[in-house]
mmCIF file of C-alpha atoms in Angstrom:
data_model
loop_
_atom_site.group_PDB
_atom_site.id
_atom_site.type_symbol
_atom_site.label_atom_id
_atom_site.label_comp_id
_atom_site.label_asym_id
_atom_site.label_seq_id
_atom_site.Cartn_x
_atom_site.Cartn_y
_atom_site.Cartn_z
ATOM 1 C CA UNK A 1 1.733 -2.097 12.685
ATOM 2 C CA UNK A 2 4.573 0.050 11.809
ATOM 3 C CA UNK A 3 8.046 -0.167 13.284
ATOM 4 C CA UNK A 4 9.550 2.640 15.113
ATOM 5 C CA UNK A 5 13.614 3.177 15.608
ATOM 6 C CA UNK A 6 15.690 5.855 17.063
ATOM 7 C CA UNK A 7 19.327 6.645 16.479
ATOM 8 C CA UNK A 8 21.823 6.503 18.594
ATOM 9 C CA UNK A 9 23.191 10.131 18.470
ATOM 10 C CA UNK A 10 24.817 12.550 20.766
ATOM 11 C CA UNK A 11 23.294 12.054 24.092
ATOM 12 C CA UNK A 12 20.034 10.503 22.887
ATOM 13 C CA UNK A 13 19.378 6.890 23.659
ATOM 14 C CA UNK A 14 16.954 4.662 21.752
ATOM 15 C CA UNK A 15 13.478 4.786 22.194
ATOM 16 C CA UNK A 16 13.878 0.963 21.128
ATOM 17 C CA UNK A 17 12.185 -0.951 17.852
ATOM 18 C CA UNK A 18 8.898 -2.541 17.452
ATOM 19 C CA UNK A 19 9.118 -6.214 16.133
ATOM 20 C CA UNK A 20 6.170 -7.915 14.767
ATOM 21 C CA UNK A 21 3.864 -7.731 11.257
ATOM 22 C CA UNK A 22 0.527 -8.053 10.556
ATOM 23 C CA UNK A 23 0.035 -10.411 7.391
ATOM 24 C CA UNK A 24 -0.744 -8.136 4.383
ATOM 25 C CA UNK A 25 -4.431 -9.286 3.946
ATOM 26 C CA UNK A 26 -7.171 -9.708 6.336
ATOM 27 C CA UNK A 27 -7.954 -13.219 5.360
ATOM 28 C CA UNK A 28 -4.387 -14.523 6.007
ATOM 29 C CA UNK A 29 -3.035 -13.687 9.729
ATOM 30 C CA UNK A 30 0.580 -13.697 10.675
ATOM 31 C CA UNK A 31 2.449 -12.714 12.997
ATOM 32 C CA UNK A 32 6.372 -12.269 11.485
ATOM 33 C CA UNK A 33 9.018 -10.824 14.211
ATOM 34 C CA UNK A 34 11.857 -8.444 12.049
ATOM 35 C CA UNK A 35 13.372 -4.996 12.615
ATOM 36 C CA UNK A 36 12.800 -4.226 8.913
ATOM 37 C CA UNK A 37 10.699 -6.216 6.669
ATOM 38 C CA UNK A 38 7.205 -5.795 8.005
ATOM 39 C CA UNK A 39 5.796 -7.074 5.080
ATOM 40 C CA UNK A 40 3.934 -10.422 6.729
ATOM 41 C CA UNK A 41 3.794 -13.524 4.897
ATOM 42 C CA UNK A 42 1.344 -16.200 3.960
ATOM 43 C CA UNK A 43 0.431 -19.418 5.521
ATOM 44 C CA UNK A 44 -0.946 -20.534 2.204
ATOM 45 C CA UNK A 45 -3.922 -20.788 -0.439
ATOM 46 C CA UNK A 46 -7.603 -20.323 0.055
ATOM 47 C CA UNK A 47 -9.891 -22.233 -1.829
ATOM 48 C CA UNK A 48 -12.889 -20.125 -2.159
ATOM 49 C CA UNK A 49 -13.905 -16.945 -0.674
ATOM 50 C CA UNK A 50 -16.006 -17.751 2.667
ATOM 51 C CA UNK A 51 -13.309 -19.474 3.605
ATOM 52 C CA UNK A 52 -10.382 -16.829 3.031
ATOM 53 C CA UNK A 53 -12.724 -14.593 5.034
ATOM 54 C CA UNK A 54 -13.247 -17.168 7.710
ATOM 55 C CA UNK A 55 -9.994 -17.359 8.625
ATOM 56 C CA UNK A 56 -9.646 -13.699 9.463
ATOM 57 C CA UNK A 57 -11.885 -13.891 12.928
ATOM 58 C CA UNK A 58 -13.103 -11.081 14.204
ATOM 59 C CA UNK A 59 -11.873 -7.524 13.148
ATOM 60 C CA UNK A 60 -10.303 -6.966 16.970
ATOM 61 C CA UNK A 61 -8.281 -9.941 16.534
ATOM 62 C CA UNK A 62 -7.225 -8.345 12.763
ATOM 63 C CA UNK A 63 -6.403 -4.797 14.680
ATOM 64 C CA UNK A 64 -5.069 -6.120 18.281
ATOM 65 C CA UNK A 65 -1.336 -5.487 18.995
ATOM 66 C CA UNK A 66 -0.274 -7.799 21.290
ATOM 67 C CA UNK A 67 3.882 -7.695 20.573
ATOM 68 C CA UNK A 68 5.465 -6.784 23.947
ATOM 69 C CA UNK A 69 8.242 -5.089 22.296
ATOM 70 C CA UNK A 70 5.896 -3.427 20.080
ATOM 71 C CA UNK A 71 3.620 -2.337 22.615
ATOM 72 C CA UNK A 72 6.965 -1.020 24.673
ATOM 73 C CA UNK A 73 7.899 1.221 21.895
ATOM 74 C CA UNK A 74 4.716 2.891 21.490
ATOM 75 C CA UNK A 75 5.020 3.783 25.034
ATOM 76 C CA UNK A 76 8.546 4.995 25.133
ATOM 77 C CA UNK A 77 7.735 7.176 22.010
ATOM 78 C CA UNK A 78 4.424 8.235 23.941
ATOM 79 C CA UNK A 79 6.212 9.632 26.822
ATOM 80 C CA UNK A 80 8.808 11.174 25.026
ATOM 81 C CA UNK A 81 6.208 13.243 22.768
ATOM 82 C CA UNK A 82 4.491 13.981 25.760
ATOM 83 C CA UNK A 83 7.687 15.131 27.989
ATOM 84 C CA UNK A 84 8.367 17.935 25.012
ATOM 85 C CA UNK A 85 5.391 19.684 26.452
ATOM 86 C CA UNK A 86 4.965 21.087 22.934
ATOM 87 C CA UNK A 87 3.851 19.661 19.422
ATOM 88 C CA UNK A 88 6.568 17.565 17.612
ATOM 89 C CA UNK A 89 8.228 18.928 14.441
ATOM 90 C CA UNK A 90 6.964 15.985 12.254
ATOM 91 C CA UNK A 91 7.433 15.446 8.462
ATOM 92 C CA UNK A 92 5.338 12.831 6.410
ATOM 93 C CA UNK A 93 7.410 11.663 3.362
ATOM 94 C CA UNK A 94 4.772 9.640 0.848
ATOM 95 C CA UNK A 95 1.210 11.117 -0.103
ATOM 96 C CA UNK A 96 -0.224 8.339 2.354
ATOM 97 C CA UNK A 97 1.590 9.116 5.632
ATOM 98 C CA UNK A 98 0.527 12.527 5.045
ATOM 99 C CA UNK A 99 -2.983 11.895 4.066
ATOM 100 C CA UNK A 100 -2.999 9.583 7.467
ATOM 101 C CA UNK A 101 -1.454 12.524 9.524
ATOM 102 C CA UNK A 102 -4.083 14.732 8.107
ATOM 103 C CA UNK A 103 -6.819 13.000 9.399
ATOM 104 C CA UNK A 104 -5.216 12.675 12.539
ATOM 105 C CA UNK A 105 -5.373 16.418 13.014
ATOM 106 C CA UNK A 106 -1.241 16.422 13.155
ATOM 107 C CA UNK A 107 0.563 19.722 12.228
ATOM 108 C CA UNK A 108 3.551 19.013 9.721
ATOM 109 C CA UNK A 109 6.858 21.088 8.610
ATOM 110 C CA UNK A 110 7.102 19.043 5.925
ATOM 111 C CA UNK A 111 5.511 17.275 3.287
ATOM 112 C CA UNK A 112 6.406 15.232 0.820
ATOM 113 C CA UNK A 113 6.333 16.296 -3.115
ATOM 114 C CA UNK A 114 3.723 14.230 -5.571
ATOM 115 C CA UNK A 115 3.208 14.745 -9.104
ATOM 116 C CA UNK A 116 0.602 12.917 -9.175
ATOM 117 C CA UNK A 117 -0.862 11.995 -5.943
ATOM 118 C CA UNK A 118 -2.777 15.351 -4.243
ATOM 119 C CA UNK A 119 -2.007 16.170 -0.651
ATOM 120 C CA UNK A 120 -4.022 17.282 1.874
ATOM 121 C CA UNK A 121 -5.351 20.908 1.581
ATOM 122 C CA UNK A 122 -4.288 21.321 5.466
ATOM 123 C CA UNK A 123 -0.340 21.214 4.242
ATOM 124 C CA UNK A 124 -0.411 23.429 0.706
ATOM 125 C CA UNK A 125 1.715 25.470 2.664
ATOM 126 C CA UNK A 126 3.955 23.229 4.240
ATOM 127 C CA UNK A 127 7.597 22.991 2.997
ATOM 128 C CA UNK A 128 8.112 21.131 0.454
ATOM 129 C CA UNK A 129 11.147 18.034 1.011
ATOM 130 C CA UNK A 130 10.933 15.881 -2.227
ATOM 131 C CA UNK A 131 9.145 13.152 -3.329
ATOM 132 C CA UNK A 132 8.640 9.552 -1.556
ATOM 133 C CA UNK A 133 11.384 7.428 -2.873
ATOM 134 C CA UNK A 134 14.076 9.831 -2.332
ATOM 135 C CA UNK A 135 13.368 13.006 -0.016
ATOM 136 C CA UNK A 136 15.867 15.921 0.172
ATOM 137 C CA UNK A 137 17.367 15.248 2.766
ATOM 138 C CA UNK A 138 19.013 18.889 2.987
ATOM 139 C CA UNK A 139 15.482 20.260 3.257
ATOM 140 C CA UNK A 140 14.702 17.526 5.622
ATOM 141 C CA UNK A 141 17.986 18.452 7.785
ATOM 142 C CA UNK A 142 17.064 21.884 7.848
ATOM 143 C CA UNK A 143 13.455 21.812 9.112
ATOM 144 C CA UNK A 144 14.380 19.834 12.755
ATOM 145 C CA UNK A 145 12.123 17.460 12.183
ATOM 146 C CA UNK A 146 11.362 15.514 15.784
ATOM 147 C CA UNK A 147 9.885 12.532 13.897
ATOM 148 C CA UNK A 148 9.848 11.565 10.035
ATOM 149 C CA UNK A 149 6.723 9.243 8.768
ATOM 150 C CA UNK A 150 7.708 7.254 6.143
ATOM 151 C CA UNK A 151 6.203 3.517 4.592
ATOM 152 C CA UNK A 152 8.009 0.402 5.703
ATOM 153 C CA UNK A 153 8.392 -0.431 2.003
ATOM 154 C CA UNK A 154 10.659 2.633 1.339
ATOM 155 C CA UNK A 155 12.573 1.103 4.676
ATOM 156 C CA UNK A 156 15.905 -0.163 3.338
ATOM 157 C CA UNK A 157 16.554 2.619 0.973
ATOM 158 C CA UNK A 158 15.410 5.681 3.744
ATOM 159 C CA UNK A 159 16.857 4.414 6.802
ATOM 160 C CA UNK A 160 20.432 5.110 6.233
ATOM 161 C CA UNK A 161 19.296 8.729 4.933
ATOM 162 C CA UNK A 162 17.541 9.115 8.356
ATOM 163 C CA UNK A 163 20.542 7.738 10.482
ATOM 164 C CA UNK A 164 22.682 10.803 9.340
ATOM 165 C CA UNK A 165 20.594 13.269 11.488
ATOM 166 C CA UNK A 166 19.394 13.982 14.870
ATOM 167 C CA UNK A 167 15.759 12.939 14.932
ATOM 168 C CA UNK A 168 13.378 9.276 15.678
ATOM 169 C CA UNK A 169 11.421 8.068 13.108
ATOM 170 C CA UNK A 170 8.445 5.641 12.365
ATOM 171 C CA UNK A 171 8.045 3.154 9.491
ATOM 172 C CA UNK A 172 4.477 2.769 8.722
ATOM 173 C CA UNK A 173 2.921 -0.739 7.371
ATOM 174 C CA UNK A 174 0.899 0.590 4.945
ATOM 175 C CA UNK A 175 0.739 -2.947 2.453
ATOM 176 C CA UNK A 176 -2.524 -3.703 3.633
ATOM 177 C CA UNK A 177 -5.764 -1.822 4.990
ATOM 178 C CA UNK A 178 -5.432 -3.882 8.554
ATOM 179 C CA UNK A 179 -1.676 -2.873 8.513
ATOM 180 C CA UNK A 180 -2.743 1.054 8.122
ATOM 181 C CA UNK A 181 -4.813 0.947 10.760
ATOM 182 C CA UNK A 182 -2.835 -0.360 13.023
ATOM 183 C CA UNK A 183 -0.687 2.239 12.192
ATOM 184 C CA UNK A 184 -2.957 4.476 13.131
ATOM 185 C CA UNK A 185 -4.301 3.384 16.247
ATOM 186 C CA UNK A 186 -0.064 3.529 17.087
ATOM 187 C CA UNK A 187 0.079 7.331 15.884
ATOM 188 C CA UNK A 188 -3.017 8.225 18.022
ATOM 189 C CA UNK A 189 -1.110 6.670 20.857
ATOM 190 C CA UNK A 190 2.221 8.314 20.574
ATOM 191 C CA UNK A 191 1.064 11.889 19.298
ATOM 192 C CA UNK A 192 -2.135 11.742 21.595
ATOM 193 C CA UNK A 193 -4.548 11.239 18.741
ATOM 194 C CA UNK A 194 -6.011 8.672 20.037
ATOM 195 C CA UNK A 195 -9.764 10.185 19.911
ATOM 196 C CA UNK A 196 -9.011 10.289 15.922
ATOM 197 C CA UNK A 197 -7.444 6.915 15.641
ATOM 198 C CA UNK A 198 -10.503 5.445 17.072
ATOM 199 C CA UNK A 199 -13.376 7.385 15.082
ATOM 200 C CA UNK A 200 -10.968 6.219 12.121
ATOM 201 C CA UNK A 201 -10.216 2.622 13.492
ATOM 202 C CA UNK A 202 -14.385 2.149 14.262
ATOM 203 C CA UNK A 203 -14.965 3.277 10.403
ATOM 204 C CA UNK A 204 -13.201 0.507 8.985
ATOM 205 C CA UNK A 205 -14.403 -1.810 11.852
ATOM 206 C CA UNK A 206 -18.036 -0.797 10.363
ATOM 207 C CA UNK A 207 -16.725 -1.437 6.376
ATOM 208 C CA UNK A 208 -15.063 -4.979 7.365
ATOM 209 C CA UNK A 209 -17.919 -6.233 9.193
ATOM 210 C CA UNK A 210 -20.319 -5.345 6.423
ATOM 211 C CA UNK A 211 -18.196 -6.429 3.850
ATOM 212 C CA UNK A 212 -16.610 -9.881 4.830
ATOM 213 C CA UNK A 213 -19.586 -11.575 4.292
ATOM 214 C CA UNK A 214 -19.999 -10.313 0.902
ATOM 215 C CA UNK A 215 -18.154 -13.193 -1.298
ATOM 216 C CA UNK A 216 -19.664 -15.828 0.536
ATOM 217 C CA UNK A 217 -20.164 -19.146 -0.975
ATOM 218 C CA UNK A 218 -18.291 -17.881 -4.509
ATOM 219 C CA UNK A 219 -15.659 -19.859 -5.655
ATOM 220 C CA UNK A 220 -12.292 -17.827 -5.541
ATOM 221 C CA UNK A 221 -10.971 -16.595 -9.136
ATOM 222 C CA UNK A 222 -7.333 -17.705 -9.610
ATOM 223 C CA UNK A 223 -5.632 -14.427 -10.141
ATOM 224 C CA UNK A 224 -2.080 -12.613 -11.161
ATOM 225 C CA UNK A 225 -1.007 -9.026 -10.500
ATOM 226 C CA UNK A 226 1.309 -7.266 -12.479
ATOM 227 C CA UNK A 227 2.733 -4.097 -11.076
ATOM 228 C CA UNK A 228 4.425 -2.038 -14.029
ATOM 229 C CA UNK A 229 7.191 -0.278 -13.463
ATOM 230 C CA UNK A 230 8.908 2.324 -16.525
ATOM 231 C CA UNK A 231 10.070 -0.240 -18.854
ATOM 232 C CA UNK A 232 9.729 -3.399 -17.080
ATOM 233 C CA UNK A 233 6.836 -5.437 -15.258
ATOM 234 C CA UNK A 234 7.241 -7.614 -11.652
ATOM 235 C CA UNK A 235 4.123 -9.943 -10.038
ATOM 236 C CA UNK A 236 2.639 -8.580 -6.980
ATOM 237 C CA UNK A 237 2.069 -11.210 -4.135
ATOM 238 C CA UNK A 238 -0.254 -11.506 -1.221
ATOM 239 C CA UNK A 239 1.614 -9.043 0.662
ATOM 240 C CA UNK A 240 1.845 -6.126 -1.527
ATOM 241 C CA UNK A 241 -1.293 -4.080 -0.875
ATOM 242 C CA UNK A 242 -2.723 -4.268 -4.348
ATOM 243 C CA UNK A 243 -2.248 -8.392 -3.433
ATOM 244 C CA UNK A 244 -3.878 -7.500 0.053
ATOM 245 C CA UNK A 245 -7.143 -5.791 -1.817
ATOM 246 C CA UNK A 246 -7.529 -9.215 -4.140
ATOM 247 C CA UNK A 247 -7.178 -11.688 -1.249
ATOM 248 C CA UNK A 248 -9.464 -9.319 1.107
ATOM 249 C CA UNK A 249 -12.142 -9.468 -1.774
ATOM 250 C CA UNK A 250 -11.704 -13.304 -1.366
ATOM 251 C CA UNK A 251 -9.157 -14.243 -4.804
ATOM 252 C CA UNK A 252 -6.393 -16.318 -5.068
ATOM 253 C CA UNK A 253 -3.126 -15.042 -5.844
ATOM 254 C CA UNK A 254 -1.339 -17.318 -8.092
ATOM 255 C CA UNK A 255 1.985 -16.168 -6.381
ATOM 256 C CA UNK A 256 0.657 -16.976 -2.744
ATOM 257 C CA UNK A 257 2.840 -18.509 0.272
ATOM 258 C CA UNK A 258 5.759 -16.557 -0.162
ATOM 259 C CA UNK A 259 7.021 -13.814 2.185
ATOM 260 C CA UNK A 260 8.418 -11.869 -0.685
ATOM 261 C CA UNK A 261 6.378 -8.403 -1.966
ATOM 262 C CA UNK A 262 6.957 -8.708 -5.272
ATOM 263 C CA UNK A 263 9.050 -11.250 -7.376
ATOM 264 C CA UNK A 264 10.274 -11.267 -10.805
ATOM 265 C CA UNK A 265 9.094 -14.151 -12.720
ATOM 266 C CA UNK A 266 9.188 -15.229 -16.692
ATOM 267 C CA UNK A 267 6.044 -15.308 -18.473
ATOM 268 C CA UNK A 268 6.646 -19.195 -18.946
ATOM 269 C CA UNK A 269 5.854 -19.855 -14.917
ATOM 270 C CA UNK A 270 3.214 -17.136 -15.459
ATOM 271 C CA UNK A 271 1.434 -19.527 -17.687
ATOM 272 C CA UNK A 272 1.779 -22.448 -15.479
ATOM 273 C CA UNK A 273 -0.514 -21.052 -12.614
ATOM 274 C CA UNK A 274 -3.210 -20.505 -15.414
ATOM 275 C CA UNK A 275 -4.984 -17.458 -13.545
ATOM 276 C CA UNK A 276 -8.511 -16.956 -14.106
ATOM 277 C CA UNK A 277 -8.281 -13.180 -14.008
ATOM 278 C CA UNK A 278 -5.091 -10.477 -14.828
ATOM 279 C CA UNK A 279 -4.937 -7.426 -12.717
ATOM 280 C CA UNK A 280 -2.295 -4.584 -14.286
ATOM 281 C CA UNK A 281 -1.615 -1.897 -11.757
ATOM 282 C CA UNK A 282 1.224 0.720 -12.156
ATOM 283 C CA UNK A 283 4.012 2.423 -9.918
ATOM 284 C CA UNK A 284 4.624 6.284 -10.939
ATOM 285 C CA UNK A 285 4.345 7.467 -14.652
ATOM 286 C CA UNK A 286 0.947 5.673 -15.330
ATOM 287 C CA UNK A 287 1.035 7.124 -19.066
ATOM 288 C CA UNK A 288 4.361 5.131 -19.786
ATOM 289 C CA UNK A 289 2.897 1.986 -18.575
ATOM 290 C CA UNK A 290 -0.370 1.615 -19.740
ATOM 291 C CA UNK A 291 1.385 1.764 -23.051
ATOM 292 C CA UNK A 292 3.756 -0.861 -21.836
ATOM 293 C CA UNK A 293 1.223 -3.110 -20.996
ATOM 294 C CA UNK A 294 -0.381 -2.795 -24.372
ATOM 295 C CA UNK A 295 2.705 -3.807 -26.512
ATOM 296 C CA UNK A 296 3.875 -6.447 -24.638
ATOM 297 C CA UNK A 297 0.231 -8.358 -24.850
ATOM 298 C CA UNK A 298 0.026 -7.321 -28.129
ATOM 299 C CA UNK A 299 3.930 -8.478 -29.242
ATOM 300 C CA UNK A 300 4.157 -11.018 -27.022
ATOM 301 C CA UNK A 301 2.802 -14.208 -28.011
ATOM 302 C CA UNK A 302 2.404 -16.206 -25.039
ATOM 303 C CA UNK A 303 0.004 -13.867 -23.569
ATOM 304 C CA UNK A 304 -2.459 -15.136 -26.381
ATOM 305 C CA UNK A 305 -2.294 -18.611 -24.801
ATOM 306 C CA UNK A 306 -3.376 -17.653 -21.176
ATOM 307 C CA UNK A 307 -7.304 -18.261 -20.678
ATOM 308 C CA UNK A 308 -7.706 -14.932 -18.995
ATOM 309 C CA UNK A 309 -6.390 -13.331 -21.944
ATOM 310 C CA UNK A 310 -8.966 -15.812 -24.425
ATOM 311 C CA UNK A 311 -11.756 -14.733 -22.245
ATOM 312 C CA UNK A 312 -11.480 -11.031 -22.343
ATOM 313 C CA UNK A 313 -10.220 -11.571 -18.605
ATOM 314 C CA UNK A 314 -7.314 -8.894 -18.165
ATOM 315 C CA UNK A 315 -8.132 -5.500 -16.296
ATOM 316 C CA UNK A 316 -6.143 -2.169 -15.916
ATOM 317 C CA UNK A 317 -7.019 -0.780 -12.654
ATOM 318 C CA UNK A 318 -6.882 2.629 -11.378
ATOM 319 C CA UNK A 319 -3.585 4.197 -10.732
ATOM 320 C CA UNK A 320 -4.960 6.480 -7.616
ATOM 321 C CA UNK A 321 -6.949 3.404 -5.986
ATOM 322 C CA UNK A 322 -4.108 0.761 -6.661
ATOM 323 C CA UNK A 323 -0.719 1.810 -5.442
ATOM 324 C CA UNK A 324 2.057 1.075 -3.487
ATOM 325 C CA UNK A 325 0.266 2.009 -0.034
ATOM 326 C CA UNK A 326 -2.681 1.214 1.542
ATOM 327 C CA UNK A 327 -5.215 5.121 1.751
ATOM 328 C CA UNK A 328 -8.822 5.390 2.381
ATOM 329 C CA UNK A 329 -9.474 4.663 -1.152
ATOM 330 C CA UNK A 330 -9.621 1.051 -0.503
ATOM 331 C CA UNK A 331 -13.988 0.619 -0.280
ATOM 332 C CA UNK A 332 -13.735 2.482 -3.575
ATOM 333 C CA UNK A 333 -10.811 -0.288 -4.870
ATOM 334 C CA UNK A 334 -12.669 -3.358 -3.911
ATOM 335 C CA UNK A 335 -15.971 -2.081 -5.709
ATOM 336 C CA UNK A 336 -14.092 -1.373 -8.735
ATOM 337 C CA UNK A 337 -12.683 -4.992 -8.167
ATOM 338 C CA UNK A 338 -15.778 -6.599 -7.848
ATOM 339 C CA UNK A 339 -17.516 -7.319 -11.241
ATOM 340 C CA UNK A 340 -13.906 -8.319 -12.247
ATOM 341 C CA UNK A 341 -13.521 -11.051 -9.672
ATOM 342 C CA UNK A 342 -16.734 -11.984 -9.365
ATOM 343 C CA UNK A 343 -18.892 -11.546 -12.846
ATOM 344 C CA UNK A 344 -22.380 -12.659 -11.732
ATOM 345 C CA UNK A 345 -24.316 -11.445 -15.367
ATOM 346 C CA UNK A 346 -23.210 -9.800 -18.412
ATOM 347 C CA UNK A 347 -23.967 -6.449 -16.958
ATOM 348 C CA UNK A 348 -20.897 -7.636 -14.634
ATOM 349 C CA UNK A 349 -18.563 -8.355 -17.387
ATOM 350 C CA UNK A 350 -19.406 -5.157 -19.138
ATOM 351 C CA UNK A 351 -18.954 -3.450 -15.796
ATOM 352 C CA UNK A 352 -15.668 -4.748 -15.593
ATOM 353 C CA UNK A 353 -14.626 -4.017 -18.857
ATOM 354 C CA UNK A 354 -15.638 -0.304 -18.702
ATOM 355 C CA UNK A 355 -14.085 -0.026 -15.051
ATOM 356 C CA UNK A 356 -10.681 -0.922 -16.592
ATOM 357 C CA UNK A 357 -11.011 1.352 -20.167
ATOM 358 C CA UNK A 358 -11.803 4.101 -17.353
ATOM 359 C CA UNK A 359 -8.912 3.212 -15.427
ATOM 360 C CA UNK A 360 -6.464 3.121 -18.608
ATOM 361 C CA UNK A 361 -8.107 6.254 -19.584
ATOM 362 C CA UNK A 362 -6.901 7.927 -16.416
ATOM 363 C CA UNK A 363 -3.644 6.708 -16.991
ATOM 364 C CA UNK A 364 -3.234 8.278 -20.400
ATOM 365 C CA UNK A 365 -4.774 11.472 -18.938
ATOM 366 C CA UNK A 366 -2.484 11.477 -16.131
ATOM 367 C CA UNK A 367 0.703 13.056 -18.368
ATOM 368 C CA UNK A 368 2.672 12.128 -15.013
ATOM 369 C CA UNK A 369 5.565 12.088 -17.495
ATOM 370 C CA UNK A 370 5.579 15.081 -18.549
ATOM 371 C CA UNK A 371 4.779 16.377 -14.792
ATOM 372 C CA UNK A 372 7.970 14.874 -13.414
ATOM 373 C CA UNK A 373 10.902 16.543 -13.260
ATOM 374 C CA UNK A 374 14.423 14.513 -14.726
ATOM 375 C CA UNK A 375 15.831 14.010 -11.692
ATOM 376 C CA UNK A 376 12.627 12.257 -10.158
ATOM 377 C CA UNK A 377 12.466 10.047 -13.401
ATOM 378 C CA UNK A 378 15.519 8.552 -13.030
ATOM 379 C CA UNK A 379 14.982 7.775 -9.425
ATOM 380 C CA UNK A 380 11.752 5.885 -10.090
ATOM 381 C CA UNK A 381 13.717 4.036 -13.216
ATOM 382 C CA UNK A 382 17.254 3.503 -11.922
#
C-alpha cells in the first residue's frame, strides 16, 4: 500500500491519509494501522519453507486492500485527478517510483537524479530535481508539481520538505514486492492507469503462483542481513525489502518479530542467533563497502567463529537487485538467492559462490564514488 497525505494550504483541504501496511514479506501478513511507518511487522518465525509460504494464502488475499480509510483516499485523490480535466504535473523522487511511473505510462516534470541507478529512457529529458534522499526542493518548487512520488522509507526525512509547498503527495511501500504492487494497483486507480496496474498486478500474480511452491518441504536456512552503509554496517529485518526477498524465498531471518527496518546490533548478539547463511547488501557507494565488508571479516575476529563464516557461507549480493526498494528486479534477486539458501549439490555451492564474486565484482566496477558529487556524499554519510 502506500500512504497518501495532503497539506493543508491556502484554500485546499485534505484529500485525507491512508492508514494500514501490508507486512513486508509475502509469507508473513499484517495488517499495521499508522500515518507514517508503513513498514509492517512480523507475527513471528517460520520453521521451514512450505510453511512460511503457507501462511501467505492466496495472492488476492496478499494484494486485497480492504482499509476503509485507505480505500477512501484513493478515491478522494481519484476524483481530484480526474476533476483537473488535464494530466497531473507529477514528479517521482527515487529510481523506483520512477521506474513504476514508467510502466504506468505516466508523464513526469521531474525525475529524480541517480548515479548509479538508470532511469527510464521515457524521462532522459525530464528535469532533473536531485537525488532520492534529499531532492532540491527549489527545483521541485519551481516545476508545480500536482503530486510528488516518493518511498515511505524516505517518509520522515521528505515530509516536512513537502509540507512547505502547495502540492499532495503519495508515499509508496516499496519494502516488499506485495507492498509495490499494491502501490500500483493504487496509482492505476488515482491517475486512471488502471489497465496498466492490472497487466502489471496479473504478472506478478503469474510469478507468485509459480514460485511459492518452489521451497517446499526444505528446511529454512537461519539467515542474517547486513546492509552496509559508508563506514558502518546495520542488520536488515523481515521488513526491509532485502529481508522481504529472504523470507519470500522461504529463510529465516535471525532478526525476525520486530517491527523495526533495520536495527543496530553488536557482533556479540550476532553470534548468538548462529545464522546458517550471511547475506551483505549495500546502500549507495557499493565500491566503499564491498571493501568495508572485507576488512572487517578479515580484522575482526569474531567473524571467524560464526559457522556461516567456517563453511564458506557468507554472500555479497548484487547492488542493483538488492536495494532499499522493492523494482521488477526481484525474479532475477530470488534466483540469484537460490543456490545460496538452498545448496542442493556442489554445482549449488559453486553457483553461489560465483553469484556473489560477480556481485562484489559489480560493486568494485561500479566507481559510484567517484560518480557522486560531494554534496550527495555527505548526505548518504551524515
Amino acid at each position: 500500500m502506500m500512504r497518501i497525505d495532503r497539506k493543508k494550504a491556502a484554500g485546499r483541504t485534505a484529500v485525507g491519509r491512508a492508514a494500514g501496511a501490508l507486512a513486508c514479506s509475502a509469507l508473513t501478513l499484517s495488517l499495521l494501522a499508522g500515518c507514517v511507518d508503513q513498514s509492517g511487522s512480523a507475527d513471528g518465525q517460520t520453521g521451514s519453507a512450505d510453511t512460511a509460504a503457507g501462511s501467505a494464502g492466496s495472492v488476492e488475499t496478499l494484494l486485497e486492500i480492504t482499509d476503509p480509510q485507505e480505500k477512501a483516499a484513493v478515491e478522494a485523490a481519484k476524483a481530484k485527478v480526474a476533476a483537473m480535466g488535464e494530466e497531473p504535473r507529477v514528479i517521482a523522487t527515487s529510481p523506483a517510483t520512477a521506474d513504476i511511473c514508467d510502466r504506468l505510462e505516466l508523464d513526469l516534470v521531474g525525475v529524480c537524479t541517480s548515479t548509479i541507478s538508470s532511469l527510464p529512457e521515457r524521462y532522459a529529458e525530464v528535469e532533473q530535481v536531485g537525488t532520492a534522499m534529499s531532492p532540491d526542493m527549489e527545483i521541485v518548487a519551481s516545476l508545480s508539481p500536482d503530486w510528488i512520488l516518493s518511498p515511505s522509507s524516505l517518509q520522515s526525512d521528505l515530509q516536512p520538505k513537502y509540507e512547505a509547498i502547495d502540492t499532495d503527495w503519495a508515499f509508496l511501500n516499496l519494502r516488499s514486492v506485495q507492498g509495490m504492487y499494491r502501490s500500483i494497483q493504487e496509482l492505476g486507480e488515482i491517475f486512471g492507469r488502471e489497465e496498466q496496474a492490472g497487466k502489471l498486478v496479473d504478472e506478478f500474480t503469474e510469478f507468485y503462483e509459480d514460485y511459492v511452491t518452489r521451497n517446499e518441504g526444505q528446511e529454512s536456512p537461519k539467515v542474517l542481513i547486513l546492509m552496509g552503509l559508508p563506514g558502518s554496517y546495520i542488520i536488515a529485518t523481515e521488513n526491509s525489502y532485502v529481508g522481504s526477498l529472504v523470507e519470500l524465498a522461504g529463510g529465516e531471518n535471525v532478526y525476525a518479530g520486530t517491527d523495526q527496518e533495520f536495527l543496530t546490533v553488536n557482533t556479540e548478539d550476532m553470534k548468538s542467533r548462529e545464522p546458517d547463511v550471511i547475506l551483505r547488501a549495500a546502500h549507495a557507494l557499493p565500491d566503499q563497502i564491498i571493501e568495508m565488508f572485507n576488512e572487517e571479516f578479515a580484522t575482526n575476529d569474531i567473524w571467524q567463529h560464526f559457522t556461516a563464516v567456517k563453511e564458506g557461507r557468507v554472500y555479497d549480493l548484487t547492488y542493483e537487485l538488492f536495494g532499499m526498494s522493492a523494482n521488477f528486479n526481484y525474479p532475477e534477486a530470488l534466483e540469484e538467492l537460490q543456490p545460496m539458501l538452498y545448496p542442493q549439490s556442489e554445482d549449488d555451492s559453486e553457483q553461489a559462490k560465483e553469484n556473489s564474486d560477480r556481485a562484489a565484482e559489480a560493486a568494485r566496477e561500479s566507481e559510484a564514488t567517484g560518480k557522486t558529487d560531494e554534496e550527495t556524499l555527505q548526505e548518504i554519510t551524515k
